Amino acid sequence: MTTSIAAVLIIITLMVVSFFTEILPLGFTALMVPVMLQGTGILDATQAWSGFSNATVITWIGMFMLSGMFAKTSFTYRIRDYVQGHSNNSPTKVTVLILMACTVMGLLTTAAATLAALTPIIREICRDNGLDEKRVFKSVADVTTWACVQMLPIGTSLSYFVLFNQYLEAAGTDLRYGLLDMTYIKLPMWLVLVAYYVFISRKFSIKESASCLADAAEKTQIQAPASIYTPKQEKLAVFIFIANIVLMIVASFTKIAPVYLVSTAFAGLAVGLRLMTEKEAFSSVSWNVIFLVAGTLPLSTAINESGTGAWIASIIQEAFPVLQNPVVLASAFCVITMIATQFMNNTAVWSVFAPIAAAMAINMGMDPRLVVAGVACGALICFATPMAAVAGAYTYGICNFNMKEFIRLGWFPCVLMTAVFIIWAPIVLNLIY
């Protein structure tokens, strides 16, 4: 072990401990990573701080702003009308329609934004149909969290598509994910998760309540926010949002322009057309996520240049020869990250394990895409604790869950989804890799 390898391992350990214990806020912990990488001489200043000029980070800023604009439209209120009109008063149908509608919203924005925007609507639907809100909100949080990251190449998923290709590039390989690669992996698993919450989760007993929101919450009827946008502004906002998605996909395929230029240009257009103010635009950005990704991205470069990836790969290769199979290695990373993500933010889990997974696979002579996909999936099987995902924490708070109830509903889908990935991974390997 060289001094550089030891330094990288110490930095990773300190980062993980801080993420887990939250001694420092997640974003500030991530900010310390480039400080330590430059301070120890592992990377120069340009390399250590490259995350803040990274194309993925800039793309995310634009997408956050556009999601904030889209949340102001009446789209969310149309969801309630659709659910009410097509459920035929069947609790199962209502649950399925809620999950479908929230998945669509999550694909266009984020899981947390979907829950925040749809909370009053979901609450009314539950009351109208006699559904327990704890179960409904928990299912929405988990299903939407899974769907909003790379399940389909639209909305914010495009940003994650760029991010995971960034991990591959930083690891030194010319291989990249195709636009639908993660869809082939994640869409069947989404169907399993929906089926669990529609048909199986009701067998896990929890203390049901007529209303999971605070007793002091106002019981008002939901009305479309006509005062936010005029009809003309509403159409313009939807057009800008959809046009951005289409052009981002075109840019990803054709390389006619960097993807980050598309998202930031449309964000600027939204502000310029007065669809959102400058303050609204900047406040819609999740700066904690931006700092988390920007601060930890240089770890990939550090792991590669210091020889840490090759060193870890050689040790594991000697100790566990069976891991030389890409399916086994991908499954191992899926299990490890699934456990880690219950106590760490999933973006933090990607930041720690994706560079290691890519470097190990490359040094073992494997295609790194399936192995990194194991990290991508494992980090999103984040259903057992409220610490695992923002949407889960939101649900835990508004629904007055206790930890025992939350774990009772969430542990089984974690095991189920991990098992599905292990079964599905070799099929994916043979189909697309």
Short mmCIF file of C-alpha atoms in Angstrom, two decimals, residues 37-297:
data_model
loop_
_atom_site.label_atom_id
_atom_site.label_comp_id
_atom_site.label_asym_id
_atom_site.label_seq_id
_atom_site.Cartn_x
_atom_site.Cartn_y
_atom_site.Cartn_z
CA LEU A 37 -7.64 15.70 -1.88
CA GLN A 38 -5.80 18.89 -2.75
CA GLY A 39 -4.31 19.33 0.73
CA THR A 40 -2.78 15.85 0.68
CA GLY A 41 -1.40 16.39 -2.82
CA ILE A 42 -3.37 13.50 -4.31
CA LEU A 43 -4.95 15.84 -6.86
CA ASP A 44 -4.01 19.32 -8.02
CA ALA A 45 -6.41 22.23 -7.59
CA THR A 46 -7.95 21.86 -11.05
CA GLN A 47 -8.68 18.16 -10.52
CA ALA A 48 -9.85 18.50 -6.92
CA TRP A 49 -12.40 21.22 -7.68
CA SER A 50 -13.45 20.00 -11.11
CA GLY A 51 -16.78 18.78 -9.74
CA PHE A 52 -18.08 22.33 -9.47
CA SER A 53 -17.57 22.90 -13.18
CA ASN A 54 -18.76 19.41 -14.07
CA ALA A 55 -21.34 19.19 -16.84
CA THR A 56 -23.59 16.94 -14.73
CA VAL A 57 -23.70 19.41 -11.86
CA ILE A 58 -24.54 22.30 -14.18
CA THR A 59 -27.24 20.17 -15.87
CA TRP A 60 -28.82 19.43 -12.49
CA ILE A 61 -28.99 23.12 -11.58
CA GLY A 62 -30.97 23.82 -14.73
CA MET A 63 -33.26 20.83 -14.17
CA PHE A 64 -33.97 21.82 -10.57
CA MET A 65 -35.03 25.27 -11.73
CA LEU A 66 -37.29 23.91 -14.46
CA SER A 67 -38.85 21.45 -12.02
CA GLY A 68 -39.64 24.37 -9.73
CA MET A 69 -41.37 26.11 -12.61
CA PHE A 70 -43.34 22.99 -13.54
CA ALA A 71 -44.53 22.51 -9.95
CA LYS A 72 -46.38 25.83 -10.22
CA THR A 73 -48.63 24.57 -13.03
CA SER A 74 -52.06 22.98 -12.52
CA PHE A 75 -50.76 19.62 -13.75
CA THR A 76 -50.86 18.16 -10.23
CA TYR A 77 -54.53 19.01 -9.82
CA ARG A 78 -55.43 17.25 -13.02
CA ILE A 79 -53.98 14.09 -11.50
CA ARG A 80 -56.64 14.09 -8.77
CA ASP A 81 -59.41 14.57 -11.31
CA TYR A 82 -58.10 11.67 -13.37
CA VAL A 83 -57.83 9.34 -10.36
CA GLN A 84 -61.30 10.20 -9.14
CA GLY A 85 -62.80 9.70 -12.59
CA HIS A 86 -61.25 6.31 -13.31
CA SER A 87 -61.16 4.48 -9.96
CA ASN A 88 -64.79 3.23 -9.84
CA ASN A 89 -64.51 3.47 -6.02
CA SER A 90 -62.18 0.47 -5.93
CA PRO A 91 -59.40 0.87 -3.29
CA THR A 92 -57.03 -1.24 -5.40
CA LYS A 93 -57.69 0.81 -8.52
CA VAL A 94 -57.31 4.05 -6.55
CA THR A 95 -53.95 2.89 -5.17
CA VAL A 96 -52.73 1.85 -8.63
CA LEU A 97 -53.84 5.14 -10.18
CA ILE A 98 -52.19 7.15 -7.39
CA LEU A 99 -48.92 5.28 -7.90
CA MET A 100 -49.12 5.66 -11.68
CA ALA A 101 -49.86 9.37 -11.45
CA CYS A 102 -47.12 10.00 -8.90
CA THR A 103 -44.67 8.01 -11.01
CA VAL A 104 -45.40 10.27 -14.00
CA MET A 105 -44.94 13.34 -11.81
CA GLY A 106 -41.74 11.88 -10.32
CA LEU A 107 -40.31 11.22 -13.76
CA LEU A 108 -40.82 14.86 -14.64
CA THR A 109 -39.55 16.30 -11.35
CA THR A 110 -38.22 14.42 -8.29
CA ALA A 111 -39.72 12.15 -5.64
CA ALA A 112 -39.50 14.85 -2.97
CA ALA A 113 -41.01 17.49 -5.25
CA THR A 114 -43.81 15.10 -6.22
CA LEU A 115 -44.74 14.41 -2.61
CA ALA A 116 -44.55 18.07 -1.65
CA ALA A 117 -46.75 19.09 -4.58
CA LEU A 118 -49.28 16.25 -4.30
CA THR A 119 -49.63 15.92 -0.51
CA PRO A 120 -52.97 17.79 -0.27
CA ILE A 121 -54.32 15.96 -3.31
CA ILE A 122 -53.32 12.50 -2.05
CA ARG A 123 -54.81 13.37 1.32
CA GLU A 124 -58.17 14.22 -0.26
CA ILE A 125 -58.16 11.08 -2.41
CA CYS A 126 -57.49 8.93 0.67
CA ARG A 127 -60.36 10.56 2.55
CA ASP A 128 -62.71 10.22 -0.42
CA ASN A 129 -61.96 6.50 -0.72
CA GLY A 130 -61.31 5.47 2.89
CA LEU A 131 -57.65 4.62 2.34
CA ASP A 132 -55.08 4.63 5.14
CA GLU A 133 -52.76 7.52 4.47
CA LYS A 134 -49.68 5.95 6.06
CA ARG A 135 -49.70 3.07 3.58
CA VAL A 136 -50.48 5.32 0.63
CA PHE A 137 -47.83 7.93 1.38
CA LYS A 138 -45.21 5.25 2.10
CA SER A 139 -45.96 3.51 -1.20
CA VAL A 140 -45.83 6.81 -3.11
CA ALA A 141 -42.50 7.76 -1.53
CA ASP A 142 -40.86 4.42 -2.37
CA VAL A 143 -42.29 3.89 -5.85
CA THR A 144 -41.59 7.48 -6.91
CA THR A 145 -38.06 7.41 -5.48
CA TRP A 146 -37.34 4.32 -7.54
CA ALA A 147 -38.92 5.71 -10.71
CA CYS A 148 -37.48 9.22 -10.74
CA VAL A 149 -33.86 8.10 -11.14
CA GLN A 150 -33.12 6.68 -14.60
CA MET A 151 -36.19 4.48 -15.00
CA LEU A 152 -37.09 6.33 -18.18
CA PRO A 153 -34.86 8.80 -20.06
CA ILE A 154 -36.99 11.86 -19.34
CA GLY A 155 -36.99 14.69 -16.82
CA THR A 156 -34.37 14.63 -14.09
CA SER A 157 -33.43 11.05 -15.05
CA LEU A 158 -31.40 12.54 -17.88
CA SER A 159 -29.19 14.19 -15.28
CA TYR A 160 -28.53 10.84 -13.60
CA PHE A 161 -27.81 9.30 -16.98
CA VAL A 162 -25.05 11.87 -17.42
CA LEU A 163 -23.84 11.31 -13.85
CA PHE A 164 -23.32 7.57 -14.14
CA ASN A 165 -21.59 7.96 -17.47
CA GLN A 166 -19.37 10.47 -15.68
CA TYR A 167 -18.39 7.75 -13.21
CA LEU A 168 -17.44 5.47 -16.11
CA GLU A 169 -15.45 8.22 -17.83
CA ALA A 170 -13.60 9.12 -14.61
CA ALA A 171 -12.69 5.45 -14.13
CA GLY A 172 -10.86 5.50 -17.45
CA THR A 173 -13.12 3.42 -19.71
CA ASP A 174 -14.56 4.33 -23.09
CA LEU A 175 -17.76 2.37 -22.36
CA ARG A 176 -20.94 4.36 -21.69
CA TYR A 177 -24.56 3.62 -20.78
CA GLY A 178 -27.05 3.73 -23.61
CA LEU A 179 -30.10 5.90 -23.09
CA LEU A 180 -32.36 2.90 -22.33
CA ASP A 181 -29.90 0.66 -20.48
CA MET A 182 -31.20 1.57 -17.02
CA THR A 183 -34.78 1.32 -18.28
CA TYR A 184 -34.25 -2.35 -19.12
CA ILE A 185 -32.94 -2.92 -15.60
CA LYS A 186 -35.27 -0.73 -13.54
CA LEU A 187 -38.67 -0.86 -15.23
CA PRO A 188 -39.35 -4.56 -14.44
CA MET A 189 -38.23 -3.91 -10.85
CA TRP A 190 -40.64 -0.97 -10.64
CA LEU A 191 -43.49 -3.31 -11.60
CA VAL A 192 -42.50 -5.65 -8.76
CA LEU A 193 -42.43 -2.76 -6.27
CA VAL A 194 -45.87 -1.52 -7.37
CA ALA A 195 -47.27 -5.05 -7.06
CA TYR A 196 -45.85 -5.33 -3.55
CA TYR A 197 -47.54 -2.15 -2.36
CA VAL A 198 -50.84 -2.89 -4.09
CA PHE A 199 -51.24 -6.54 -3.07
CA ILE A 200 -48.78 -7.53 -0.33
CA SER A 201 -48.01 -4.58 1.95
CA ARG A 202 -51.49 -4.66 3.49
CA LYS A 203 -50.47 -7.89 5.24
CA PHE A 204 -47.97 -5.93 7.35
CA SER A 205 -49.95 -4.47 10.24
CA ILE A 206 -49.51 -0.88 11.32
CA LYS A 207 -51.60 1.43 13.44
CA GLU A 208 -53.99 2.85 10.90
CA SER A 209 -55.26 6.37 11.24
CA ALA A 210 -57.98 8.40 9.63
CA SER A 211 -55.49 11.16 8.92
CA CYS A 212 -51.74 10.91 9.05
CA LEU A 213 -51.22 14.64 8.90
CA ALA A 214 -51.00 16.85 11.95
CA ASP A 215 -54.32 17.37 13.71
CA ALA A 216 -53.91 21.09 13.29
CA ALA A 217 -53.75 20.87 9.52
CA GLU A 218 -56.44 22.81 7.75
CA LYS A 219 -59.18 20.68 6.19
CA THR A 220 -59.79 22.68 3.06
CA GLN A 221 -60.97 21.60 -0.34
CA ILE A 222 -58.35 21.44 -3.07
CA GLN A 223 -58.72 23.98 -5.82
CA ALA A 224 -56.54 24.57 -8.81
CA PRO A 225 -54.15 27.49 -8.22
CA ALA A 226 -55.50 29.62 -11.02
CA SER A 227 -53.76 32.69 -9.63
CA ILE A 228 -50.25 31.27 -10.08
CA TYR A 229 -50.26 31.22 -13.89
CA THR A 230 -52.59 32.63 -16.47
CA PRO A 231 -53.77 30.08 -19.09
CA LYS A 232 -51.20 31.48 -21.52
CA GLN A 233 -48.38 31.24 -18.97
CA GLU A 234 -49.48 27.71 -18.05
CA LYS A 235 -49.20 26.54 -21.66
CA LEU A 236 -45.87 28.31 -22.04
CA ALA A 237 -44.46 26.70 -18.87
CA VAL A 238 -45.53 23.20 -19.96
CA PHE A 239 -44.12 23.82 -23.46
CA ILE A 240 -40.76 24.94 -22.06
CA PHE A 241 -40.57 21.94 -19.75
CA ILE A 242 -41.39 19.42 -22.50
CA ALA A 243 -39.18 21.15 -25.07
CA ASN A 244 -36.26 20.99 -22.65
CA ILE A 245 -36.75 17.22 -22.19
CA VAL A 246 -36.96 16.61 -25.95
CA LEU A 247 -33.89 18.70 -26.76
CA MET A 248 -31.89 17.12 -23.93
CA ILE A 249 -32.61 13.68 -25.43
CA VAL A 250 -31.67 14.94 -28.90
CA ALA A 251 -28.47 16.49 -27.55
CA SER A 252 -27.58 13.23 -25.76
CA PHE A 253 -27.92 11.27 -29.00
CA THR A 254 -26.51 13.69 -31.54
CA LYS A 255 -23.91 15.61 -29.48
CA ILE A 256 -24.93 18.78 -31.33
CA ALA A 257 -24.69 20.68 -28.04
CA PRO A 258 -23.74 19.83 -24.47
CA VAL A 259 -26.76 18.72 -22.44
CA TYR A 260 -26.01 21.23 -19.70
CA LEU A 261 -26.36 24.11 -22.17
CA VAL A 262 -29.87 22.94 -22.99
CA SER A 263 -31.13 22.77 -19.39
CA THR A 264 -29.52 26.04 -18.30
CA ALA A 265 -30.71 27.86 -21.44
CA PHE A 266 -34.31 26.80 -20.82
CA ALA A 267 -34.00 27.73 -17.14
CA GLY A 268 -32.83 31.18 -18.21
CA LEU A 269 -35.73 31.38 -20.67
CA ALA A 270 -38.21 30.55 -17.88
CA VAL A 271 -36.85 33.40 -15.75
CA GLY A 272 -36.68 35.76 -18.71
CA LEU A 273 -40.34 35.11 -19.55
CA ARG A 274 -41.28 35.83 -15.91
CA LEU A 275 -42.53 32.27 -15.31
CA MET A 276 -40.47 32.31 -12.15
CA THR A 277 -38.49 34.97 -10.35
CA GLU A 278 -34.75 34.85 -9.82
CA LYS A 279 -35.35 34.08 -6.14
CA GLU A 280 -37.72 31.22 -7.00
CA ALA A 281 -35.24 29.82 -9.50
CA PHE A 282 -32.33 29.70 -7.06
CA SER A 283 -34.46 28.51 -4.13
CA SER A 284 -35.75 25.59 -6.23
CA VAL A 285 -32.21 24.21 -6.54
CA SER A 286 -31.32 21.57 -3.96
CA TRP A 287 -27.91 23.03 -3.14
CA ASN A 288 -27.21 20.24 -0.68
CA VAL A 289 -27.39 17.73 -3.55
CA ILE A 290 -25.28 19.99 -5.80
CA PHE A 291 -22.51 20.27 -3.20
CA LEU A 292 -22.75 16.55 -2.43
CA VAL A 293 -22.22 15.55 -6.06
CA ALA A 294 -19.71 18.28 -6.96
CA GLY A 295 -17.60 17.65 -3.88
CA THR A 296 -17.41 13.87 -4.21
CA LEU A 297 -17.05 13.47 -7.99
#
